[in-house]
């Protein structure tokens, strides 16, 4: 059974190791630790996608340049995934809100057009003639 991803460039472990100047055992370690998840052929050969390579570049940056250990890398990668998921959910929610606002504005326009009653100036409410003027006081 193959878990290959159709239509994407895939790289064997030796090519990835050479490209990033790391030992293939390091890639296997990253896989055992759950940091990388390459697909497999029917013969169980690891195949790395462009997305896997991007993730590997992040791992290498964190470990080589920032000195983060593998436990820290795992936490950071998990947080990045959660943040991406939350951003996706926020974007979906904002789309829903915009859709509802557009629909709601249409409803309000319809309600306002049917709720307004035409009237002339004589129908406005006037204050009673015995009401005190604003400057009068009862001292």
PDB file of N, CA and C in Angstrom, residues 112-124:
ATOM      1  N   UNK A 112     -36.466  49.225   6.231  1.00  0.00           N
ATOM      2  CA  UNK A 112     -36.554  50.679   6.268  1.00  0.00           C
ATOM      3  C   UNK A 112     -37.458  51.209   5.164  1.00  0.00           C
ATOM      4  N   UNK A 113     -37.383  50.610   3.995  1.00  0.00           N
ATOM      5  CA  UNK A 113     -38.204  51.116   2.895  1.00  0.00           C
ATOM      6  C   UNK A 113     -39.688  50.855   3.134  1.00  0.00           C
ATOM      7  N   UNK A 114     -40.012  49.775   3.835  1.00  0.00           N
ATOM      8  CA  UNK A 114     -41.428  49.491   4.098  1.00  0.00           C
ATOM      9  C   UNK A 114     -41.906  50.110   5.401  1.00  0.00           C
ATOM     10  N   UNK A 115     -40.997  50.432   6.324  1.00  0.00           N
ATOM     11  CA  UNK A 115     -41.396  50.958   7.632  1.00  0.00           C
ATOM     12  C   UNK A 115     -41.558  52.465   7.634  1.00  0.00           C
ATOM     13  N   UNK A 116     -40.973  53.139   6.686  1.00  0.00           N
ATOM     14  CA  UNK A 116     -41.057  54.593   6.679  1.00  0.00           C
ATOM     15  C   UNK A 116     -42.429  55.046   6.196  1.00  0.00           C
ATOM     16  N   UNK A 117     -42.969  56.014   6.911  1.00  0.00           N
ATOM     17  CA  UNK A 117     -44.262  56.574   6.560  1.00  0.00           C
ATOM     18  C   UNK A 117     -44.025  57.998   6.091  1.00  0.00           C
ATOM     19  N   UNK A 118     -44.553  58.304   4.920  1.00  0.00           N
ATOM     20  CA  UNK A 118     -44.393  59.655   4.409  1.00  0.00           C
ATOM     21  C   UNK A 118     -45.349  60.576   5.162  1.00  0.00           C
ATOM     22  N   UNK A 119     -44.825  61.727   5.563  1.00  0.00           N
ATOM     23  CA  UNK A 119     -45.677  62.684   6.270  1.00  0.00           C
ATOM     24  C   UNK A 119     -45.207  64.087   5.931  1.00  0.00           C
ATOM     25  N   UNK A 120     -46.110  65.004   6.066  1.00  0.00           N
ATOM     26  CA  UNK A 120     -45.785  66.394   5.804  1.00  0.00           C
ATOM     27  C   UNK A 120     -45.298  67.065   7.072  1.00  0.00           C
ATOM     28  N   UNK A 121     -44.816  68.301   6.965  1.00  0.00           N
ATOM     29  CA  UNK A 121     -44.298  69.023   8.132  1.00  0.00           C
ATOM     30  C   UNK A 121     -45.360  69.253   9.203  1.00  0.00           C
ATOM     31  N   UNK A 122     -46.636  69.305   8.860  1.00  0.00           N
ATOM     32  CA  UNK A 122     -47.695  69.575   9.845  1.00  0.00           C
ATOM     33  C   UNK A 122     -47.878  68.414  10.814  1.00  0.00           C
ATOM     34  N   UNK A 123     -47.416  67.233  10.471  1.00  0.00           N
ATOM     35  CA  UNK A 123     -47.645  66.087  11.348  1.00  0.00           C
ATOM     36  C   UNK A 123     -46.563  65.930  12.409  1.00  0.00           C
ATOM     37  N   UNK A 124     -45.521  66.770  12.393  1.00  0.00           N
ATOM     38  CA  UNK A 124     -44.487  66.682  13.431  1.00  0.00           C
ATOM     39  C   UNK A 124     -45.084  67.103  14.765  1.00  0.00           C
TER      40      UNK A 124
END
